[in-house]
CSV table of C-alpha atoms in Angstrom, one decimal:
chain,number,residue,atom,x,y,z
E,1,MET,CA,-8.8,178.9,-11.7
E,2,GLU,CA,-5.7,176.7,-11.9
E,3,GLY,CA,-5.1,177.3,-8.1
E,4,ASN,CA,-8.6,176.2,-7.2
E,5,SER,CA,-8.3,173.1,-9.3
E,6,THR,CA,-5.0,172.1,-7.6
E,7,SER,CA,-6.6,172.5,-4.2
E,8,ARG,CA,-9.6,170.3,-5.0
E,9,SER,CA,-7.2,167.6,-6.4
E,10,LYS,CA,-5.3,167.5,-3.1
E,11,LYS,CA,-8.4,167.2,-1.0
E,12,PHE,CA,-9.7,164.4,-3.2
E,13,ARG,CA,-6.4,162.5,-2.8
E,14,ILE,CA,-6.6,162.9,1.0
E,15,LEU,CA,-10.1,161.6,1.1
E,16,ILE,CA,-9.1,158.6,-0.9
E,17,ILE,CA,-6.1,157.9,1.4
E,18,LEU,CA,-8.4,158.2,4.5
E,19,ALA,CA,-10.9,155.8,3.0
E,20,MET,CA,-8.1,153.3,2.3
E,21,VAL,CA,-6.8,153.6,5.8
E,22,ALA,CA,-10.2,153.0,7.3
E,23,THR,CA,-10.8,150.0,5.0
E,24,LEU,CA,-7.5,148.5,6.0
E,25,THR,CA,-8.2,149.1,9.7
E,26,VAL,CA,-11.6,147.4,9.5
E,27,GLY,CA,-10.2,144.6,7.4
E,28,PHE,CA,-7.3,144.0,9.8
E,29,TYR,CA,-9.8,143.9,12.7
E,30,PHE,CA,-11.9,141.3,11.1
E,31,ALA,CA,-8.9,139.4,9.8
E,32,THR,CA,-7.3,139.1,13.3
E,33,GLY,CA,-9.1,136.8,15.9
E,34,SER,CA,-8.7,136.6,19.7
E,35,GLU,CA,-5.9,134.4,21.2
E,36,VAL,CA,-7.5,132.2,23.9
E,37,ARG,CA,-5.9,129.8,26.4
E,38,ILE,CA,-8.1,126.8,26.9
E,39,GLU,CA,-7.6,124.0,29.6
E,40,VAL,CA,-9.8,120.9,29.7
E,41,ASP,CA,-9.3,118.4,32.5
E,42,GLY,CA,-5.7,119.4,32.8
E,43,LYS,CA,-4.8,119.5,29.1
E,44,THR,CA,-3.9,123.0,27.9
E,45,ASP,CA,-4.0,124.5,24.4
E,46,THR,CA,-3.8,128.0,22.9
E,47,MET,CA,-6.3,128.9,20.1
E,48,VAL,CA,-7.2,131.9,17.9
E,49,SER,CA,-10.9,132.4,17.5
E,50,TYR,CA,-13.2,134.8,15.8
E,51,ALA,CA,-16.1,134.0,18.1
E,52,LYS,CA,-17.7,136.8,20.1
E,53,THR,CA,-18.4,134.9,23.4
E,54,VAL,CA,-17.0,131.9,25.3
E,55,GLY,CA,-20.1,129.9,24.6
E,56,GLU,CA,-19.8,130.5,20.9
E,57,PHE,CA,-16.1,129.7,21.0
E,58,LEU,CA,-16.7,126.3,22.6
E,59,GLU,CA,-19.4,125.5,20.2
E,60,LYS,CA,-17.4,126.4,17.1
E,61,GLU,CA,-14.4,124.6,18.3
E,62,GLU,CA,-16.5,121.6,19.3
E,63,ILE,CA,-15.1,121.5,22.8
E,64,LYS,CA,-17.4,119.2,24.7
E,65,PHE,CA,-18.1,119.3,28.4
E,66,LYS,CA,-20.4,117.2,30.6
E,67,GLU,CA,-23.3,118.3,32.6
E,68,GLY,CA,-22.2,119.6,36.0
E,69,ALA,CA,-18.7,120.5,34.7
E,70,PHE,CA,-16.9,123.4,36.2
E,71,ILE,CA,-16.2,126.4,33.9
E,72,ASN,CA,-14.3,129.3,35.4
E,73,VAL,CA,-16.1,132.0,33.3
E,74,PRO,CA,-19.7,132.4,32.3
E,75,LEU,CA,-20.6,131.2,28.7
E,76,ASP,CA,-21.7,134.7,27.8
E,77,THR,CA,-18.3,136.3,28.6
E,78,LYS,CA,-16.9,138.3,25.7
E,79,LEU,CA,-14.0,136.6,24.0
E,80,GLU,CA,-10.8,138.7,24.0
E,81,ASP,CA,-7.1,138.2,23.8
E,82,ASN,CA,-5.3,136.4,26.6
E,83,LEU,CA,-8.6,135.1,28.1
E,84,SER,CA,-8.1,131.8,30.0
E,85,ILE,CA,-10.9,129.3,30.0
E,86,ILE,CA,-10.7,126.3,32.4
E,87,ILE,CA,-13.1,123.4,32.2
E,88,ILE,CA,-13.1,120.5,34.7
E,89,ASN,CA,-15.5,117.6,34.0
E,90,GLN,CA,-17.0,115.5,36.8
E,91,LYS,CA,-15.4,112.1,37.3
E,92,PRO,CA,-17.1,109.0,38.8
E,93,TYR,CA,-16.2,107.6,42.2
E,94,VAL,CA,-17.6,105.1,44.7
E,95,VAL,CA,-18.1,106.0,48.3
E,96,LYS,CA,-18.5,103.1,50.7
E,97,GLU,CA,-19.9,103.4,54.2
E,98,ARG,CA,-21.0,100.6,56.6
E,99,GLY,CA,-21.0,98.1,53.7
E,100,VAL,CA,-23.2,100.3,51.4
E,101,SER,CA,-21.6,101.6,48.2
E,102,SER,CA,-22.8,104.8,46.4
E,103,GLU,CA,-21.7,106.0,43.0
E,104,ILE,CA,-21.0,109.8,42.9
E,105,ASN,CA,-19.5,112.3,40.6
E,106,SER,CA,-17.1,115.1,41.5
E,107,ILE,CA,-14.9,117.6,39.7
E,108,TYR,CA,-12.2,117.1,42.4
E,109,ASP,CA,-9.6,114.4,42.6
E,110,THR,CA,-8.5,114.7,46.2
E,111,VAL,CA,-10.3,112.5,48.8
E,112,GLY,CA,-11.0,115.4,51.2
E,113,ASP,CA,-12.3,117.7,48.5
E,114,ILE,CA,-14.6,115.0,47.0
E,115,LEU,CA,-16.2,114.2,50.4
E,116,ASN,CA,-16.5,117.9,51.3
E,117,GLU,CA,-18.3,118.5,48.0
E,118,GLN,CA,-20.7,115.6,48.7
E,119,GLY,CA,-21.5,117.1,52.2
E,120,VAL,CA,-19.9,114.1,54.0
E,121,GLU,CA,-19.0,115.1,57.6
E,122,LEU,CA,-16.4,113.1,59.6
E,123,GLY,CA,-16.4,112.8,63.4
E,124,GLU,CA,-13.2,113.4,65.4
E,125,LEU,CA,-12.4,109.7,65.5
E,126,ASP,CA,-13.6,108.8,62.0
E,127,TYR,CA,-11.2,108.0,59.2
E,128,VAL,CA,-11.2,107.2,55.5
E,129,THR,CA,-9.1,105.2,53.0
E,130,PRO,CA,-7.3,106.5,51.0
E,131,ASP,CA,-6.2,109.3,53.3
E,132,LEU,CA,-8.0,112.7,53.0
E,133,LYS,CA,-5.0,114.3,51.3
E,134,GLU,CA,-4.5,111.6,48.7
E,135,LYS,CA,-5.4,112.1,45.0
E,136,VAL,CA,-7.5,109.3,43.4
E,137,THR,CA,-8.2,108.3,39.9
E,138,PRO,CA,-11.7,108.0,38.3
E,139,ASP,CA,-13.8,105.0,39.5
E,140,ALA,CA,-11.7,104.7,42.7
E,141,THR,CA,-13.4,103.6,45.9
E,142,ILE,CA,-13.3,105.8,49.0
E,143,GLU,CA,-14.3,104.0,52.2
E,144,ILE,CA,-15.5,105.8,55.3
E,145,PHE,CA,-15.0,104.2,58.8
E,146,ARG,CA,-17.2,105.5,61.6
E,147,VAL,CA,-15.5,105.2,65.0
E,148,LYS,CA,-17.2,105.3,68.4
E,149,GLU,CA,-15.7,105.0,71.8
E,150,GLU,CA,-17.7,104.5,75.0
E,151,VAL,CA,-16.8,103.7,78.6
E,152,VAL,CA,-18.9,101.0,80.4
E,153,VAL,CA,-18.9,100.1,84.0
E,154,GLU,CA,-18.7,96.4,84.8
E,155,GLU,CA,-19.7,95.1,88.2
E,156,SER,CA,-18.0,92.1,89.7
E,157,THR,CA,-17.7,90.5,93.2
E,158,ILE,CA,-14.6,90.3,95.3
E,159,PRO,CA,-14.4,86.8,96.9
E,160,PHE,CA,-13.9,86.8,100.7
E,161,GLU,CA,-11.1,84.8,102.4
E,162,LYS,CA,-11.7,82.1,105.0
E,163,GLU,CA,-9.8,82.3,108.2
E,164,THR,CA,-9.7,79.6,110.9
E,165,LYS,CA,-8.4,80.6,114.3
E,166,ASP,CA,-7.7,78.2,117.2
E,167,THR,CA,-9.2,79.2,120.5
E,168,ASN,CA,-9.1,77.7,124.0
E,169,ASN,CA,-12.6,79.0,124.6
E,170,LEU,CA,-14.1,76.1,122.7
E,171,ASP,CA,-13.8,72.4,123.2
E,172,LYS,CA,-11.6,70.5,120.9
E,173,GLY,CA,-13.6,69.5,117.8
E,174,VAL,CA,-16.0,72.3,118.1
E,175,THR,CA,-16.1,75.2,115.6
E,176,LYS,CA,-18.0,78.4,115.7
E,177,VAL,CA,-18.5,81.0,113.0
E,178,VAL,CA,-17.7,84.4,114.6
E,179,GLN,CA,-17.9,86.4,111.4
E,180,LYS,CA,-19.7,85.5,108.3
E,181,GLY,CA,-17.9,86.1,105.0
E,182,LYS,CA,-19.3,88.7,102.7
E,183,GLU,CA,-18.3,89.3,99.1
E,184,GLY,CA,-17.0,92.7,98.1
E,185,LEU,CA,-18.0,94.8,95.1
E,186,LYS,CA,-15.7,96.1,92.4
E,187,HIS,CA,-16.4,98.4,89.4
E,188,THR,CA,-14.2,98.0,86.3
E,189,TYR,CA,-14.2,100.9,83.8
E,190,VAL,CA,-13.8,99.5,80.3
E,191,LYS,CA,-13.3,101.6,77.2
E,192,ASN,CA,-14.9,99.9,74.1
E,193,LYS,CA,-14.0,100.9,70.6
E,194,TYR,CA,-16.4,100.3,67.8
E,195,VAL,CA,-15.7,100.7,64.0
E,196,ASN,CA,-18.7,100.8,61.8
E,197,GLY,CA,-20.8,99.4,64.7
E,198,LYS,CA,-18.5,96.4,65.4
E,199,LEU,CA,-16.5,96.0,68.6
E,200,VAL,CA,-12.8,96.0,67.7
E,201,SER,CA,-11.1,96.5,71.1
E,202,SER,CA,-11.7,96.8,74.8
E,203,GLU,CA,-9.3,98.4,77.2
E,204,THR,CA,-9.5,98.5,81.0
E,205,GLU,CA,-9.1,102.1,82.2
E,206,LYS,CA,-9.3,101.7,85.9
E,207,GLU,CA,-10.7,99.5,88.7
E,208,GLU,CA,-12.5,100.8,91.8
E,209,VAL,CA,-13.3,98.9,95.0
E,210,VAL,CA,-16.8,100.0,95.9
E,211,GLU,CA,-17.2,97.6,98.9
E,212,LYS,CA,-14.4,95.6,100.5
E,213,ALA,CA,-14.9,91.9,101.1
E,214,VAL,CA,-15.4,90.7,104.7
E,215,ASN,CA,-13.4,87.7,105.7
E,216,HIS,CA,-15.2,84.5,106.9
E,217,ILE,CA,-13.7,83.8,110.4
E,218,VAL,CA,-14.2,80.5,112.2
E,219,HIS,CA,-13.0,79.7,115.7
E,220,ARG,CA,-11.8,76.1,116.2
E,221,GLY,CA,-11.7,74.8,119.7
E,222,THR,CA,-8.6,73.4,121.3
E,223,ARG,CA,-9.8,73.0,124.9
E,224,VAL,CA,-10.0,69.4,126.2
E,225,PRO,CA,-13.6,68.7,127.3
E,226,LYS,CA,-14.2,67.9,130.9
E,227,ARG,CA,-14.5,64.2,131.6
E,228,GLU,CA,-18.1,62.9,131.8
E,229,VAL,CA,-19.0,60.7,134.6
E,230,ALA,CA,-21.9,58.2,134.2
E,231,THR,CA,-24.3,57.7,137.1
E,232,ALA,CA,-26.9,55.0,137.4
E,233,SER,CA,-30.4,55.8,136.5
E,234,ARG,CA,-33.5,53.6,136.5
E,235,GLY,CA,-34.4,52.5,133.0
E,236,GLY,CA,-31.2,53.8,131.4
E,237,SER,CA,-28.3,56.2,132.0
E,238,SER,CA,-28.1,59.8,132.9
E,239,ARG,CA,-25.2,62.2,132.5
E,240,ARG,CA,-23.7,65.0,134.4
E,241,THR,CA,-20.5,67.0,133.7
E,242,SER,CA,-17.9,66.8,136.4
E,243,GLY,CA,-17.6,70.2,138.1
E,244,GLY,CA,-20.5,71.5,136.0
E,245,ALA,CA,-24.1,72.6,136.7
E,246,SER,CA,-26.7,69.9,136.7
E,247,ARG,CA,-28.9,69.7,133.7
E,248,GLY,CA,-31.3,67.5,135.5
E,249,SER,CA,-31.8,63.8,135.1
E,250,PHE,CA,-33.0,62.2,131.9
E,251,ASN,CA,-33.0,58.7,130.5
E,252,ALA,CA,-31.1,58.5,127.2
E,253,ARG,CA,-31.0,55.5,124.9
E,254,ARG,CA,-27.9,56.9,123.3
E,255,SER,CA,-26.0,60.1,122.8
E,256,VAL,CA,-24.4,61.4,119.5
E,257,VAL,CA,-22.1,64.3,118.8
E,258,MET,CA,-23.6,66.2,115.9
E,259,GLU,CA,-23.0,69.3,113.8
E,260,ALA,CA,-25.6,71.9,114.7
E,261,THR,CA,-26.9,74.9,112.8
E,262,ALA,CA,-30.0,77.0,113.4
E,263,TYR,CA,-32.9,78.4,111.5
E,264,ASP,CA,-35.9,80.7,112.1
E,265,LEU,CA,-39.1,81.7,110.1
E,266,SER,CA,-37.3,84.1,107.8
E,267,TYR,CA,-37.3,83.7,104.1
E,268,GLN,CA,-33.6,83.1,104.1
E,269,SER,CA,-34.1,80.1,106.4
E,270,THR,CA,-37.4,78.6,105.0
E,271,GLY,CA,-37.8,80.0,101.5
E,272,LYS,CA,-41.3,81.1,102.4
E,273,ARG,CA,-43.0,84.4,103.4
E,274,PRO,CA,-46.0,85.0,105.6
E,275,GLY,CA,-49.1,84.1,103.5
E,276,ASP,CA,-47.3,81.4,101.6
E,277,LYS,CA,-48.8,77.9,101.8
E,278,TYR,CA,-47.4,75.9,104.7
E,279,TYR,CA,-45.6,78.9,106.1
E,280,GLY,CA,-44.5,78.1,109.7
E,281,ILE,CA,-45.5,74.5,109.4
E,282,THR,CA,-42.9,71.8,109.8
E,283,ALA,CA,-42.6,68.5,107.9
E,284,SER,CA,-44.4,66.7,110.7
E,285,GLY,CA,-47.3,69.1,110.7
E,286,MET,CA,-46.3,70.8,113.9
E,287,LYS,CA,-46.0,74.6,114.1
E,288,ALA,CA,-42.4,75.8,113.9
E,289,ARG,CA,-41.3,77.1,117.3
E,290,ARG,CA,-38.5,76.9,119.7
E,291,GLY,CA,-38.1,73.3,120.9
E,292,VAL,CA,-38.8,71.8,117.5
E,293,VAL,CA,-35.7,70.8,115.6
E,294,ALA,CA,-34.9,69.4,112.1
E,295,VAL,CA,-33.2,66.1,111.8
E,296,ASP,CA,-32.4,63.4,109.2
E,297,PRO,CA,-35.3,60.9,109.8
E,298,ARG,CA,-33.0,58.1,108.8
E,299,VAL,CA,-30.9,58.9,111.8
E,300,ILE,CA,-33.5,60.2,114.3
E,301,PRO,CA,-37.2,59.4,113.6
E,302,LEU,CA,-39.6,62.3,113.6
E,303,GLY,CA,-41.4,62.6,116.9
E,304,THR,CA,-38.3,61.5,118.9
E,305,ARG,CA,-37.7,63.5,122.1
E,306,LEU,CA,-34.2,64.9,122.5
E,307,TYR,CA,-32.0,66.8,124.8
E,308,VAL,CA,-29.4,69.0,123.0
E,309,GLU,CA,-26.3,69.7,125.1
E,310,SER,CA,-23.8,72.5,124.4
E,311,LEU,CA,-20.1,71.6,124.1
E,312,ASP,CA,-18.6,75.1,124.0
E,313,GLY,CA,-19.7,76.3,127.4
E,314,THR,CA,-22.7,78.1,126.3
E,315,LYS,CA,-26.3,77.5,127.4
E,316,ASP,CA,-27.8,74.1,126.3
E,317,TYR,CA,-30.6,74.2,123.8
E,318,GLY,CA,-32.3,71.7,126.1
E,319,TYR,CA,-35.3,69.6,125.6
E,320,CYS,CA,-36.8,69.4,122.1
E,321,ILE,CA,-38.6,67.2,119.7
E,322,ALA,CA,-37.5,66.0,116.2
E,323,GLY,CA,-40.4,67.5,114.2
E,324,ASP,CA,-38.9,68.9,111.0
E,325,THR,CA,-36.5,68.0,108.1
E,326,GLY,CA,-34.3,70.0,105.8
E,327,GLY,CA,-32.6,69.5,102.4
E,328,ALA,CA,-29.2,70.1,103.9
E,329,ILE,CA,-29.8,68.1,107.1
E,330,LYS,CA,-28.2,64.8,106.3
E,331,GLY,CA,-26.6,62.3,108.6
E,332,ASN,CA,-25.3,63.5,111.9
E,333,ARG,CA,-26.6,67.0,111.5
E,334,ILE,CA,-29.3,68.9,113.4
E,335,ASP,CA,-31.0,72.2,112.8
E,336,LEU,CA,-32.3,74.0,115.9
E,337,PHE,CA,-35.2,76.4,115.7
E,338,LEU,CA,-34.5,79.9,117.2
E,339,ASP,CA,-36.8,82.9,117.5
E,340,SER,CA,-34.9,85.5,115.3
E,341,ALA,CA,-32.4,85.8,112.5
E,342,ALA,CA,-30.0,87.6,114.9
E,343,GLU,CA,-29.9,84.5,117.1
E,344,VAL,CA,-29.4,82.3,114.1
E,345,TRP,CA,-26.5,84.4,112.9
E,346,ARG,CA,-24.9,84.3,116.4
E,347,PHE,CA,-25.3,80.6,116.7
E,348,GLY,CA,-23.5,79.9,113.5
E,349,ARG,CA,-22.3,76.3,113.2
E,350,ARG,CA,-21.0,74.2,116.1
E,351,LYS,CA,-20.8,70.8,117.6
E,352,VAL,CA,-23.4,69.6,120.1
E,353,LYS,CA,-24.2,66.4,121.9
E,354,VAL,CA,-27.7,65.1,121.1
E,355,HIS,CA,-29.1,62.8,123.7
E,356,ILE,CA,-31.9,60.6,122.3
E,357,LEU,CA,-34.4,60.1,125.1
E,358,LYS,CA,-36.5,57.2,125.9
C-alpha cells in the first residue's frame, strides 16, 4: 500500500511541474512581442509590437501614411521578428512644359524616376532641368524642353555677270547683245532648331548650284564707219554710203542716230495675249506689223514716214512708219516691230540711223 501511495505522489508532482512549464511557456509567448524595423520617408526606427499583422501594427503605433503611399509589404502580412516595413509617402512637384505647369505627386525624388512614373516620354533631342539623374526636394519645378530639328531648302538666284567685248565687226558707237544674261538658281539647305516651338538657331548645312548663271555679253563696235557722201536731190538730200550698195533715193528732212530695240506680238513684248482688248493694235490704231515702229512722239510725231538704216553692216530695217509708242521709248530711241521672238532676241540693242522722210 505504501509503495502505491509513493508512486501516485510522484506522478502528481510531475503533472504539477508540466502544468507550470506550460503556463510559463504560454506566458512567455504572450509577454514577448515581435521586434520590427520600420522606415518612413527615410527615417528608421526599431519597435516591439504585440500586433498580429502589419496593418494592426501601424494602427496601434499610429503610424500615418498618405493615400498612394508605397508600402513594401501587404497590410495583412503577419507580424514577426525582424520584419522590415518601408513606407514612402508621395511628395508634391510641379512639371512645366511649353509654359503650362501641372502639379503632380510622386514617391520618387529623382527627376528621371518622377517623369517615368508620370508616363512622360522624352524624344531623342528633348531635355529637362534639373537633369534626369538629379534629386529634387518637394515642391521643386521640373521643366521639359521639347526639341525639334528640320532641314529646309531655300531657293535663291545667282546674279549673272555683264561682259563687254570690243569687236571690229561693228561700227564705233554701236553695241549688240550677243548673249542675254540669265540668273542661275541655288539651293541652300538650312537646319532649323526649335525649342518648345520657337526657332532658336539656323545653320547652313550645304549649298547646291542647281543652274549656273549665264553671263550677259555685249559686243561694242570699234570699226570706223565709212564716210558718207551727200548727193543733191530735188526737194532735199539723199544719202548713199561710199563703196556700199545703194539703198535707193529718198528725201530726208533730217537724220538721227538712235538706239534701237525690237518687239513682237508676244506677251513678253506687249503684256497682252490673243483675245485681250487691243491685242495687236498700236497706239495710233494701226495693226502691229513689220514696218510699224514705236517712237517717242515728242521726238518723231506719229504718222511720220521713216527709213531705218543699219550701222553694223546688217540689212537695213528699211521704210517704215511711226505708228506706236512704248513706256521705255523715250528720247532718241526707236522700237522696231519684227515677226517673231527669235528675231527680237537676235536683234538685241544696237545703234541705227533714222532718216525722217518728207
